PDB file of N, CA and C in Angstrom:
ATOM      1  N   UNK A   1      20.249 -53.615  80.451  1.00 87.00           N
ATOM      2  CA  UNK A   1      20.005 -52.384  79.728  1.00 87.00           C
ATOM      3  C   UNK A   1      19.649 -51.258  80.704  1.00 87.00           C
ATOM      4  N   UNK A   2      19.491 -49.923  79.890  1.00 93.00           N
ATOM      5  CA  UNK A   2      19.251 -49.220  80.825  1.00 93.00           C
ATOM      6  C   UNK A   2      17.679 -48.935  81.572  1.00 93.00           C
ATOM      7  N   UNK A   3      17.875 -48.768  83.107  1.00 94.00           N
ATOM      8  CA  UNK A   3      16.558 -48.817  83.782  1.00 94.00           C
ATOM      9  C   UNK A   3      15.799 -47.564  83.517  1.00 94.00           C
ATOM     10  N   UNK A   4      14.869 -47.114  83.954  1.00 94.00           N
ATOM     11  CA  UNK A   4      14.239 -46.483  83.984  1.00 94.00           C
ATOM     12  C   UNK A   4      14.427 -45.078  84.841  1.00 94.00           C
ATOM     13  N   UNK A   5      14.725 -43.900  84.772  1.00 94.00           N
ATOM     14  CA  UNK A   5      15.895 -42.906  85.396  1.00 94.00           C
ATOM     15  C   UNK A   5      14.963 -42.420  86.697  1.00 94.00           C
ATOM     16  N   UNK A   6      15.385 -42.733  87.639  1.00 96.00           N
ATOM     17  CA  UNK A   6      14.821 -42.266  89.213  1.00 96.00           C
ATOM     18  C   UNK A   6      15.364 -40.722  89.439  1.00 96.00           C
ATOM     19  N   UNK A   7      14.423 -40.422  90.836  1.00 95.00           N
ATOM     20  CA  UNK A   7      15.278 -39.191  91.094  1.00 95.00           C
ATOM     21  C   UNK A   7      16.794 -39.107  91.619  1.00 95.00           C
ATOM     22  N   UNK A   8      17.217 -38.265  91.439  1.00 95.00           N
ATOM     23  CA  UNK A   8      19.210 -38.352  92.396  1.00 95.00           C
ATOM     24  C   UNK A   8      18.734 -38.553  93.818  1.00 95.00           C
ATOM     25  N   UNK A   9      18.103 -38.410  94.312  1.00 95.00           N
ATOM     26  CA  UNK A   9      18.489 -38.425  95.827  1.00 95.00           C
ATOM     27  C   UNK A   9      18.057 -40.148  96.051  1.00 95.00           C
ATOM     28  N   UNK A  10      17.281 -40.955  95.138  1.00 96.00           N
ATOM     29  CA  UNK A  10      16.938 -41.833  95.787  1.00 96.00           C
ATOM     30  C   UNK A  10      17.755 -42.789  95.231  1.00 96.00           C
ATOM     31  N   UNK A  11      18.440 -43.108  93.824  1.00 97.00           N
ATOM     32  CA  UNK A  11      19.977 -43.942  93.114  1.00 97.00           C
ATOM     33  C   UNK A  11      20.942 -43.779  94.533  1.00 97.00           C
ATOM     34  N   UNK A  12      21.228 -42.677  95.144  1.00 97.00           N
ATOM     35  CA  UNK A  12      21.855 -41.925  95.757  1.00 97.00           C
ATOM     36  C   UNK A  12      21.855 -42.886  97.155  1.00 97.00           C
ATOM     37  N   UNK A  13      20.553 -42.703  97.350  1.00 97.00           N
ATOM     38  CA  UNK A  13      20.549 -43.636  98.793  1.00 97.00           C
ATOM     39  C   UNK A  13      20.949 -45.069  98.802  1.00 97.00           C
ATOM     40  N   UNK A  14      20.109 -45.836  97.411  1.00 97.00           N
ATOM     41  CA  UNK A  14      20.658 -46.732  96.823  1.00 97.00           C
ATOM     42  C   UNK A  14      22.034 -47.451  96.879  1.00 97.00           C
ATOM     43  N   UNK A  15      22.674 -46.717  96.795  1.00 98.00           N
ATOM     44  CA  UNK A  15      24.084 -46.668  96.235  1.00 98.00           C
ATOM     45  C   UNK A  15      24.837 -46.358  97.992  1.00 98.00           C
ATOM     46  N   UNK A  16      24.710 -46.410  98.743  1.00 97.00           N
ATOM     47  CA  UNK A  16      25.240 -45.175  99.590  1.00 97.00           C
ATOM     48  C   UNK A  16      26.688 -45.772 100.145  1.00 97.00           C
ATOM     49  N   UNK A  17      26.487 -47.510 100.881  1.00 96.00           N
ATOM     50  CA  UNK A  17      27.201 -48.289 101.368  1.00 96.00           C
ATOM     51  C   UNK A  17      28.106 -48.360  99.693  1.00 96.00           C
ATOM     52  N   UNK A  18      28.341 -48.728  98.481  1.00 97.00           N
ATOM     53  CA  UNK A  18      29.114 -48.783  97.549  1.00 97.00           C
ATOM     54  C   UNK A  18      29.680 -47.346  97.472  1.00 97.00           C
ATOM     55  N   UNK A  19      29.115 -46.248  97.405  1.00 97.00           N
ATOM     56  CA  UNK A  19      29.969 -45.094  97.344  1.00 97.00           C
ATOM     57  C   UNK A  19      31.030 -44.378  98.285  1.00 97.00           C
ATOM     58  N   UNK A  20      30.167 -45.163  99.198  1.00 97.00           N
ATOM     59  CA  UNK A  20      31.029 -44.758 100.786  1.00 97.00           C
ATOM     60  C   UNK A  20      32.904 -45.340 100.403  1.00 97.00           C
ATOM     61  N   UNK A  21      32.514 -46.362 100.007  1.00 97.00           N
ATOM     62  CA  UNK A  21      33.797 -47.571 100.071  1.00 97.00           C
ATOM     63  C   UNK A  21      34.774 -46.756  98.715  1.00 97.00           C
ATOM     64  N   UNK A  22      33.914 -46.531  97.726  1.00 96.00           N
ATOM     65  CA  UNK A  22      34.111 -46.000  96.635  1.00 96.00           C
ATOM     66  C   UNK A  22      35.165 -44.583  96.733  1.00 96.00           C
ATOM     67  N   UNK A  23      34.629 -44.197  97.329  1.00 97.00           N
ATOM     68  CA  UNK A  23      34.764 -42.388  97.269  1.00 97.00           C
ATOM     69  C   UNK A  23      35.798 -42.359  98.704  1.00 97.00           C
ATOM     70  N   UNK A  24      35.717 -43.096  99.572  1.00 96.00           N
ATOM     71  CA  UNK A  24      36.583 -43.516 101.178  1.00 96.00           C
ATOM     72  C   UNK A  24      35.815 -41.931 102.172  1.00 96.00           C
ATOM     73  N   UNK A  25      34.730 -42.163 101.772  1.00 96.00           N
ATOM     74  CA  UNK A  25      33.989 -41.101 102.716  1.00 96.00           C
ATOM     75  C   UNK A  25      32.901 -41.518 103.929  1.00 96.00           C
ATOM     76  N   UNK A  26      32.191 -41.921 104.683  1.00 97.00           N
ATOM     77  CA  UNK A  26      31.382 -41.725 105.806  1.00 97.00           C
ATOM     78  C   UNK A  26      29.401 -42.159 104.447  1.00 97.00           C
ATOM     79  N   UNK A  27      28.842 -42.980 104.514  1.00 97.00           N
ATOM     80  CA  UNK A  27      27.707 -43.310 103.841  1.00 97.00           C
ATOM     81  C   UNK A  27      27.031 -41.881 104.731  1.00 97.00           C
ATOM     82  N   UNK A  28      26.927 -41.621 106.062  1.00 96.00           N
ATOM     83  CA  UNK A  28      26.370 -40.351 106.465  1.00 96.00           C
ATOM     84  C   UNK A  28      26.536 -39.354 105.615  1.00 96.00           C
ATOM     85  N   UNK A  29      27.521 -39.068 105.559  1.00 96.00           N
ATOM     86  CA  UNK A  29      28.664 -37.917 104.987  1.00 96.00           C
ATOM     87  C   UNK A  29      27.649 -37.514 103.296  1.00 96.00           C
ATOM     88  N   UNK A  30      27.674 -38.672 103.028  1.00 96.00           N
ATOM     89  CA  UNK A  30      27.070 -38.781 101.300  1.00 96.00           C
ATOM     90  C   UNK A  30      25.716 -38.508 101.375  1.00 96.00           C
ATOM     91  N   UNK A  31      24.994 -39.190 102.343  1.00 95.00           N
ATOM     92  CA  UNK A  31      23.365 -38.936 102.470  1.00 95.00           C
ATOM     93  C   UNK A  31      23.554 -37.622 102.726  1.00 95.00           C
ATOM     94  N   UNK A  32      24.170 -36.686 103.577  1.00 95.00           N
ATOM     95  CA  UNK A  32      24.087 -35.214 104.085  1.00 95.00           C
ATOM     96  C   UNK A  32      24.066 -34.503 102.523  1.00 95.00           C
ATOM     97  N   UNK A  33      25.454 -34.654 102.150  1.00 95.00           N
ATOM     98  CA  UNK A  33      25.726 -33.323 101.807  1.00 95.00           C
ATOM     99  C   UNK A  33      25.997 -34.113  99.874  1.00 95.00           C
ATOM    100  N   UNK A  34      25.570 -35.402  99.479  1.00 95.00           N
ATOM    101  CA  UNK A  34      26.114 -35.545  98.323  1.00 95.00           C
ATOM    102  C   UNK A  34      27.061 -35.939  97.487  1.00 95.00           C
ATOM    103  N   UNK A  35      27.407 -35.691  96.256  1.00 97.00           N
ATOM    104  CA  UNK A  35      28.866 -35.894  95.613  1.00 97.00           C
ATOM    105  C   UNK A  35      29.195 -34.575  95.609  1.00 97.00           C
ATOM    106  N   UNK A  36      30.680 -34.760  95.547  1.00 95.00           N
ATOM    107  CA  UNK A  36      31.147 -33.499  94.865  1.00 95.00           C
ATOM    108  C   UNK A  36      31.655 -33.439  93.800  1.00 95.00           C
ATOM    109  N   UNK A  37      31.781 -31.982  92.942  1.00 95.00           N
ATOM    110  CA  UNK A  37      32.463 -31.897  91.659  1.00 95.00           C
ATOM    111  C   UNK A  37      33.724 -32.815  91.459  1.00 95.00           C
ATOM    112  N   UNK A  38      34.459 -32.997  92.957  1.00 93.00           N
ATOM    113  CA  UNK A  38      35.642 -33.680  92.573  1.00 93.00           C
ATOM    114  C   UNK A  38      35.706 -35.216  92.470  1.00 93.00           C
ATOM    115  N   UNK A  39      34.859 -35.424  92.605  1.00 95.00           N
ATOM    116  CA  UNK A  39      33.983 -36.702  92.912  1.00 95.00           C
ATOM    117  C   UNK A  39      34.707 -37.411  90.833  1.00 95.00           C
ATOM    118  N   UNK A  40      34.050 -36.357  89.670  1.00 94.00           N
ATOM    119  CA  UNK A  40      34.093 -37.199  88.670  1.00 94.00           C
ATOM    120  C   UNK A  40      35.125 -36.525  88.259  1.00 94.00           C
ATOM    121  N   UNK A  41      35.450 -37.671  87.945  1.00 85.00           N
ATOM    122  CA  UNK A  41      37.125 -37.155  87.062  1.00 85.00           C
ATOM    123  C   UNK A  41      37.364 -37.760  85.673  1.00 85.00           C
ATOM    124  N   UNK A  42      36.954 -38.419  85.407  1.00 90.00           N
ATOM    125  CA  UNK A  42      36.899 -38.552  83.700  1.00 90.00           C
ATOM    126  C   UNK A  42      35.472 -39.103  83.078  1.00 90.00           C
ATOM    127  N   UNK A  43      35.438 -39.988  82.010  1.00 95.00           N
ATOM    128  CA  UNK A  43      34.369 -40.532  81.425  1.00 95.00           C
ATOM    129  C   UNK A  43      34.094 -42.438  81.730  1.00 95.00           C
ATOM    130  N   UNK A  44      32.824 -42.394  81.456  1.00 97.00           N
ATOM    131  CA  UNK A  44      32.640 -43.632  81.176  1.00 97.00           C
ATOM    132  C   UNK A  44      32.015 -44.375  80.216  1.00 97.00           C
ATOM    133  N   UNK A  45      32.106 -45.478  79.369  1.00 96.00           N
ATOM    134  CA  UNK A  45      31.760 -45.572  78.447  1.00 96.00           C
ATOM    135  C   UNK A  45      30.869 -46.989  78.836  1.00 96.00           C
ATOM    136  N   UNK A  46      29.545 -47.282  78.228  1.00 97.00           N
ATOM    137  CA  UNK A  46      28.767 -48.477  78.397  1.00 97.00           C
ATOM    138  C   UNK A  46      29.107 -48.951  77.270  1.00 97.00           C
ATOM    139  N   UNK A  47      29.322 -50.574  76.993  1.00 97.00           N
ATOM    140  CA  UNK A  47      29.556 -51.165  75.869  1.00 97.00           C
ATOM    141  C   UNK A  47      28.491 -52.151  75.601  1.00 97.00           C
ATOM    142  N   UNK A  48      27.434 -52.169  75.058  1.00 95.00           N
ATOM    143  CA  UNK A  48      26.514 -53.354  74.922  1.00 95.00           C
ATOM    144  C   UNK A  48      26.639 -54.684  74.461  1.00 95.00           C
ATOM    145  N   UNK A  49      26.363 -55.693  74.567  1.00 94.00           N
ATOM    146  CA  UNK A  49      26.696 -56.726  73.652  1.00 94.00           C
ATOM    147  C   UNK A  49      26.207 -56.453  71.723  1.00 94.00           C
ATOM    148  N   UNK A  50      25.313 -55.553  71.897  1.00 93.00           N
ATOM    149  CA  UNK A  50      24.449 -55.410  70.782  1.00 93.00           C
ATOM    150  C   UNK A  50      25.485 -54.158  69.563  1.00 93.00           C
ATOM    151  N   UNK A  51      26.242 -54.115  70.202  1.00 94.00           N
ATOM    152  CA  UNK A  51      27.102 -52.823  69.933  1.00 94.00           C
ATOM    153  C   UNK A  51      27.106 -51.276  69.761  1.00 94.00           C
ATOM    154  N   UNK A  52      26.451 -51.048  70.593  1.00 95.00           N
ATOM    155  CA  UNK A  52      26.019 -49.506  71.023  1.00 95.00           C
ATOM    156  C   UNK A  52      26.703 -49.505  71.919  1.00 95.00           C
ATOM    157  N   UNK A  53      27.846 -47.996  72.241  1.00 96.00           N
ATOM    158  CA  UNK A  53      28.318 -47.525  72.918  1.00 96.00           C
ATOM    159  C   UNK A  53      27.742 -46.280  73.558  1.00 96.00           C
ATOM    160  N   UNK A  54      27.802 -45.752  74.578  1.00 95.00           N
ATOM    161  CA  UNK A  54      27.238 -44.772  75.638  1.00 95.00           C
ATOM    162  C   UNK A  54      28.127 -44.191  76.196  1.00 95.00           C
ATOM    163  N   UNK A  55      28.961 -42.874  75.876  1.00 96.00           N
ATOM    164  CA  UNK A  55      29.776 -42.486  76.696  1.00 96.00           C
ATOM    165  C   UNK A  55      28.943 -40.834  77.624  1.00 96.00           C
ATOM    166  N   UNK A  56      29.610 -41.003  78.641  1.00 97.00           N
ATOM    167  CA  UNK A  56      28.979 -39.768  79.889  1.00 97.00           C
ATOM    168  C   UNK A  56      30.180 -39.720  80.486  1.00 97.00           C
ATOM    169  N   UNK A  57      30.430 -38.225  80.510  1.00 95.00           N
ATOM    170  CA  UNK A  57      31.414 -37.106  80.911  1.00 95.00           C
ATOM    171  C   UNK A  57      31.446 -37.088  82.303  1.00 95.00           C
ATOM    172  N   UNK A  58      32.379 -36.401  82.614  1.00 95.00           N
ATOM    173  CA  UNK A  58      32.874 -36.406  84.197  1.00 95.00           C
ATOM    174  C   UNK A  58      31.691 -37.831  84.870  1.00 95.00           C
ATOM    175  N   UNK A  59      32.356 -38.410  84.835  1.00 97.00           N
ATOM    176  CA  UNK A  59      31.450 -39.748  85.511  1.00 97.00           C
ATOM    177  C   UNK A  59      32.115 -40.840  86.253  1.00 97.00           C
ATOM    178  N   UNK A  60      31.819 -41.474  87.130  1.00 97.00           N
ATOM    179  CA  UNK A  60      32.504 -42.884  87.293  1.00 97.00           C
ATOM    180  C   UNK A  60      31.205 -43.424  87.495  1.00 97.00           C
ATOM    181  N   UNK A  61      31.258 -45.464  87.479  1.00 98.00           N
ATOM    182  CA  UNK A  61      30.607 -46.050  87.876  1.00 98.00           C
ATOM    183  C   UNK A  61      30.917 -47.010  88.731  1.00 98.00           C
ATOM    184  N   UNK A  62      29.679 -47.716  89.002  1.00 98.00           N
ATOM    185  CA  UNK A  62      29.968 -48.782  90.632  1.00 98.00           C
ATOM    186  C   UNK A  62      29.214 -49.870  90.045  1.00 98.00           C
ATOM    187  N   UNK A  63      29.369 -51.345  90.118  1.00 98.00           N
ATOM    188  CA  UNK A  63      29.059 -52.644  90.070  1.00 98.00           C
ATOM    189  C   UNK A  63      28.147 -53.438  91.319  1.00 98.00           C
ATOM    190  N   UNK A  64      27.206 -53.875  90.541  1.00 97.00           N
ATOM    191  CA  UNK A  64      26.717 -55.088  91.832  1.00 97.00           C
ATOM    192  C   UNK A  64      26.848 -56.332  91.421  1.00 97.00           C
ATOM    193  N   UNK A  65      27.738 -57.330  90.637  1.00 96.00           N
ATOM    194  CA  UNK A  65      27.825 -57.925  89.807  1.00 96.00           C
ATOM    195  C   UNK A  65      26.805 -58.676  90.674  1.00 96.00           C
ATOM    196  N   UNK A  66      26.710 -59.273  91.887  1.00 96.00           N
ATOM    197  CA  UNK A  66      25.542 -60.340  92.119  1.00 96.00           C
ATOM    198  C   UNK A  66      24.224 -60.313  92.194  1.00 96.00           C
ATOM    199  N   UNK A  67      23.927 -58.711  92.190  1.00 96.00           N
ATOM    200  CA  UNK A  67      22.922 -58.436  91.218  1.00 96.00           C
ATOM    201  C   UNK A  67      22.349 -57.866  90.051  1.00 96.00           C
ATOM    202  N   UNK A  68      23.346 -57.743  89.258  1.00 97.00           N
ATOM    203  CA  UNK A  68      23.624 -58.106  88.143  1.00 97.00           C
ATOM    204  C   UNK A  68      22.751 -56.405  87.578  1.00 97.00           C
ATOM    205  N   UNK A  69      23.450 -55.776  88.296  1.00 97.00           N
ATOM    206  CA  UNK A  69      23.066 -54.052  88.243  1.00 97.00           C
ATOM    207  C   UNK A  69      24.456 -53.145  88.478  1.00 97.00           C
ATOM    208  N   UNK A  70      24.215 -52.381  87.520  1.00 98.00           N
ATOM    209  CA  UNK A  70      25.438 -50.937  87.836  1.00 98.00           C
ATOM    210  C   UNK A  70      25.113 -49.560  87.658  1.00 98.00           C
ATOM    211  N   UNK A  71      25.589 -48.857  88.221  1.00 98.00           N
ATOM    212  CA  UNK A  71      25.351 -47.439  87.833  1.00 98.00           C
ATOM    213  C   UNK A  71      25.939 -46.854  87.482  1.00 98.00           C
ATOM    214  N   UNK A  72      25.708 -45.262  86.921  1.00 98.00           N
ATOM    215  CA  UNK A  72      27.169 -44.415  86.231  1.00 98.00           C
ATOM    216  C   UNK A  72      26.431 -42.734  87.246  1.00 98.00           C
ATOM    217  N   UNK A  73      27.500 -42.600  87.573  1.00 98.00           N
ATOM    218  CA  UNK A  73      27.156 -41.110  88.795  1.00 98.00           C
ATOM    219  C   UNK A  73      27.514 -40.123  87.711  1.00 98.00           C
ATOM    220  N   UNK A  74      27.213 -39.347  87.142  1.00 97.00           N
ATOM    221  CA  UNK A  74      27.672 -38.327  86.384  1.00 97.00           C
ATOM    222  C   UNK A  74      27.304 -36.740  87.173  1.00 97.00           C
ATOM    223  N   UNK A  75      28.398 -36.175  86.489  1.00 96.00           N
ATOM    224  CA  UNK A  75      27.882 -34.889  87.138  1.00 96.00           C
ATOM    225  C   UNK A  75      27.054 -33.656  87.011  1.00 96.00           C
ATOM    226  N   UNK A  76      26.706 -33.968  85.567  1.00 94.00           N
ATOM    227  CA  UNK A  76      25.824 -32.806  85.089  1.00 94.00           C
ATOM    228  C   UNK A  76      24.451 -33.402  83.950  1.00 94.00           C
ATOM    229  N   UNK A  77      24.648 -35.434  84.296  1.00 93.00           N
ATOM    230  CA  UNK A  77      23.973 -35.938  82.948  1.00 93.00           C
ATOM    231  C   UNK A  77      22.758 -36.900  84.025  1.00 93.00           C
ATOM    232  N   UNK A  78      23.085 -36.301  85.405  1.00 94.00           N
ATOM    233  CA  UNK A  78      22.579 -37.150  86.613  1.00 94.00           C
ATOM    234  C   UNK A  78      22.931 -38.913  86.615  1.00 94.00           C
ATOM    235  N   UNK A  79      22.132 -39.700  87.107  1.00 97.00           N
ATOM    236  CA  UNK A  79      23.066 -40.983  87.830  1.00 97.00           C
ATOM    237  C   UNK A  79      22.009 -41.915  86.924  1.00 97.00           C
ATOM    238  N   UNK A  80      22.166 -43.039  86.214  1.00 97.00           N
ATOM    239  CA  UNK A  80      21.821 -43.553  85.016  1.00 97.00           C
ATOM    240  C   UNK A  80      22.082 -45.376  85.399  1.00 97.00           C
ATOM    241  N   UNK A  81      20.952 -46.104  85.664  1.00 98.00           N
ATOM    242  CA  UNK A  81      21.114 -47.324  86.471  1.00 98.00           C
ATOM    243  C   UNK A  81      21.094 -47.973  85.498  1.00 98.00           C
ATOM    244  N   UNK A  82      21.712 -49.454  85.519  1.00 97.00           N
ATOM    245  CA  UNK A  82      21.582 -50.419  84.449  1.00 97.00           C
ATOM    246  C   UNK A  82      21.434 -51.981  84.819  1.00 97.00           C
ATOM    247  N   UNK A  83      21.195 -52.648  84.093  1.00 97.00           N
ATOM    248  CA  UNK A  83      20.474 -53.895  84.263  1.00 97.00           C
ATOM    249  C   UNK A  83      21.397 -54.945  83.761  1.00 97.00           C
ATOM    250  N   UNK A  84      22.812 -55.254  84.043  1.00 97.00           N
ATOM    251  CA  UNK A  84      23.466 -56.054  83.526  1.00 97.00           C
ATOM    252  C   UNK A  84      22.832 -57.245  82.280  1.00 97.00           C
ATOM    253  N   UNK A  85      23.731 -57.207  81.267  1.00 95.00           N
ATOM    254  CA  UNK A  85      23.383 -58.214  80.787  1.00 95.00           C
ATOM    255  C   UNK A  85      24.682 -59.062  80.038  1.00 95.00           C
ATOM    256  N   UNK A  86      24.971 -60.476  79.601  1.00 96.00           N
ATOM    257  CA  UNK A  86      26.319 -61.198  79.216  1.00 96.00           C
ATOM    258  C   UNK A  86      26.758 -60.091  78.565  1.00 96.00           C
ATOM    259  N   UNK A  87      28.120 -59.830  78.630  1.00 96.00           N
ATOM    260  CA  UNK A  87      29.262 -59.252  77.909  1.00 96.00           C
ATOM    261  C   UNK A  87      28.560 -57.890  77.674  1.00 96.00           C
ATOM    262  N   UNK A  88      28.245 -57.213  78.607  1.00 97.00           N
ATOM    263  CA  UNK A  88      28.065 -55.652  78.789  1.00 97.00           C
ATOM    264  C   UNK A  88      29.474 -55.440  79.455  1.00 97.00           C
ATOM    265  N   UNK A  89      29.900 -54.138  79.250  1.00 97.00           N
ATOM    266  CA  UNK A  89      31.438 -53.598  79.510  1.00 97.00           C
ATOM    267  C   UNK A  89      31.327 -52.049  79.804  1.00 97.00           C
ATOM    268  N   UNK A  90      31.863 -51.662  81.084  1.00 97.00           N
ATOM    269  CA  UNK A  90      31.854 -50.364  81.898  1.00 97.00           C
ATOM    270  C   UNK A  90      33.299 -50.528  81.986  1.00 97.00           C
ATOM    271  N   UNK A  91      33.315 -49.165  81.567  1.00 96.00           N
ATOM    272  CA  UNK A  91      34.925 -48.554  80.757  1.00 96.00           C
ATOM    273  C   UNK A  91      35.183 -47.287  81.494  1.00 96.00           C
ATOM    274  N   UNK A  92      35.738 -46.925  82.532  1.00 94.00           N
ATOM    275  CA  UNK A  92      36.518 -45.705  82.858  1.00 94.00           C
ATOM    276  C   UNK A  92      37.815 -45.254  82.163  1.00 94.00           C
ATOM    277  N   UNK A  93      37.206 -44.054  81.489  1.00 92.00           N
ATOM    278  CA  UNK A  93      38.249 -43.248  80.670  1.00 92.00           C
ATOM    279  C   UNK A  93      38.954 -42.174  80.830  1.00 92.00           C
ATOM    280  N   UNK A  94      40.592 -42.074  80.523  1.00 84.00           N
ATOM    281  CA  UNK A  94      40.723 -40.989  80.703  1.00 84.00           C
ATOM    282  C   UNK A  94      41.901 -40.604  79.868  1.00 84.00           C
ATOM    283  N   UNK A  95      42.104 -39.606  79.363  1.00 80.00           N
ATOM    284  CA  UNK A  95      42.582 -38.837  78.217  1.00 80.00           C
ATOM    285  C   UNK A  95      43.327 -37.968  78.558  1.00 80.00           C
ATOM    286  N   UNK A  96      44.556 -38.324  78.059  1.00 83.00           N
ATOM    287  CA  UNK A  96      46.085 -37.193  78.297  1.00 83.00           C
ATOM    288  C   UNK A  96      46.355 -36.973  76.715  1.00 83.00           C
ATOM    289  N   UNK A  97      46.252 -35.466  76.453  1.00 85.00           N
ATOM    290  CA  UNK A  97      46.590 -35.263  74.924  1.00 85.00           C
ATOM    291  C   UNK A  97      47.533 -34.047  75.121  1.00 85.00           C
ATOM    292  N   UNK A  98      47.960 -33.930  73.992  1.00 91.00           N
ATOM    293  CA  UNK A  98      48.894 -32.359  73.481  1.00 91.00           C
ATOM    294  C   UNK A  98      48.728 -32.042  72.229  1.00 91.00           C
ATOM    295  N   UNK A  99      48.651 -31.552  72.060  1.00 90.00           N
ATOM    296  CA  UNK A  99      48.527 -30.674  70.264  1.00 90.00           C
ATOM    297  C   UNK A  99      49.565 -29.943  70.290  1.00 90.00           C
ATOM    298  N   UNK A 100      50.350 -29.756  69.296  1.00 92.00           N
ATOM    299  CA  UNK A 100      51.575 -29.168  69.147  1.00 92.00           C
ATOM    300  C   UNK A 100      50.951 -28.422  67.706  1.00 92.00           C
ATOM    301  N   UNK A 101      50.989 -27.144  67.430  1.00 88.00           N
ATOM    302  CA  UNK A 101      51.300 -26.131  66.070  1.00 88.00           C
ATOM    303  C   UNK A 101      52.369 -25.572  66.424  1.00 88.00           C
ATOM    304  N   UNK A 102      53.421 -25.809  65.048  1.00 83.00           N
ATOM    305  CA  UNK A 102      54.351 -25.001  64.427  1.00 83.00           C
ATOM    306  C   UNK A 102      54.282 -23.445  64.488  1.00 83.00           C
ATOM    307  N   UNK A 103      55.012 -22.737  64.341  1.00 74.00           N
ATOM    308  CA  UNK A 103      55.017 -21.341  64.166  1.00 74.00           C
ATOM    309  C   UNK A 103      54.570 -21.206  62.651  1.00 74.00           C
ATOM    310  N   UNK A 104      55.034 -21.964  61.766  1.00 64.00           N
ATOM    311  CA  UNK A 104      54.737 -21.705  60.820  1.00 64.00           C
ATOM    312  C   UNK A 104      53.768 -22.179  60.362  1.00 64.00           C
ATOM    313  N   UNK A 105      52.713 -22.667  60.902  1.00 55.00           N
ATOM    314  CA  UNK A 105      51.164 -23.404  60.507  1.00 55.00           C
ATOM    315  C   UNK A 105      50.605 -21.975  60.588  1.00 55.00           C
ATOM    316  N   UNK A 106      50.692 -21.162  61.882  1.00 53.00           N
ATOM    317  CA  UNK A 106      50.056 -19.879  62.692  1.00 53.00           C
ATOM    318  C   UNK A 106      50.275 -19.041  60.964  1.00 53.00           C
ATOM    319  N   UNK A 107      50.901 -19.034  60.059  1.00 54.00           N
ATOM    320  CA  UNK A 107      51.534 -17.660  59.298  1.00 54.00           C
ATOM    321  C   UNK A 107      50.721 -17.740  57.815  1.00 54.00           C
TER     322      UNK A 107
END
């Protein structure tokens, strides 16, 4: 479930060797200067066994399955740690739509 919400810089440090690999950037590079906006590119959704879903915007997440912890980096909802538990499910989403109106819907 979810942990208890730390500050960003210290999930951050946390995380640094997985994001490095993650993101294909320098773990220095990340301690300096951070994520960037381009960093999140769609959503992610937490699935509980209990059936509560959790979705967070521009986000990705990272796995420790052997310790049985993950996180979700978001970009404006900050970085949100979790506590694995059986048949929990981290879902990266992403959404291609079109809407089409008629000329004659507009009249």
């Amino acid at each position: 479930m979810m942990k208890t919400l730390r500050p960003q810089p210290a999930v951050l440090a946390d995380w640094l060797n997985e994001l490095a690999r993650r993101l294909g950037r320098p773990a220095e590079d990340l301690a300096a200067a951070g994520l960037m906006a381009s960093d999140f590119c769609g959503d992610v959704e937490v699935r509980t066994p209990y059936g509560m879903t959790v979705r967070f915007s521009l986000a990705f997440f990272l796995v420790r399955p052997s310790f049985s912890q993950a996180v979700v980096f978001t970009e404006h909802s900050g970085y949100v740690e979790f506590d694995l538990e059986d048949d929990m499910v981290f879902a990266e989403i992403s959404e291609s739509t079109y809407r089409h109106a008629s000329d004659s819907a507009s009249q």
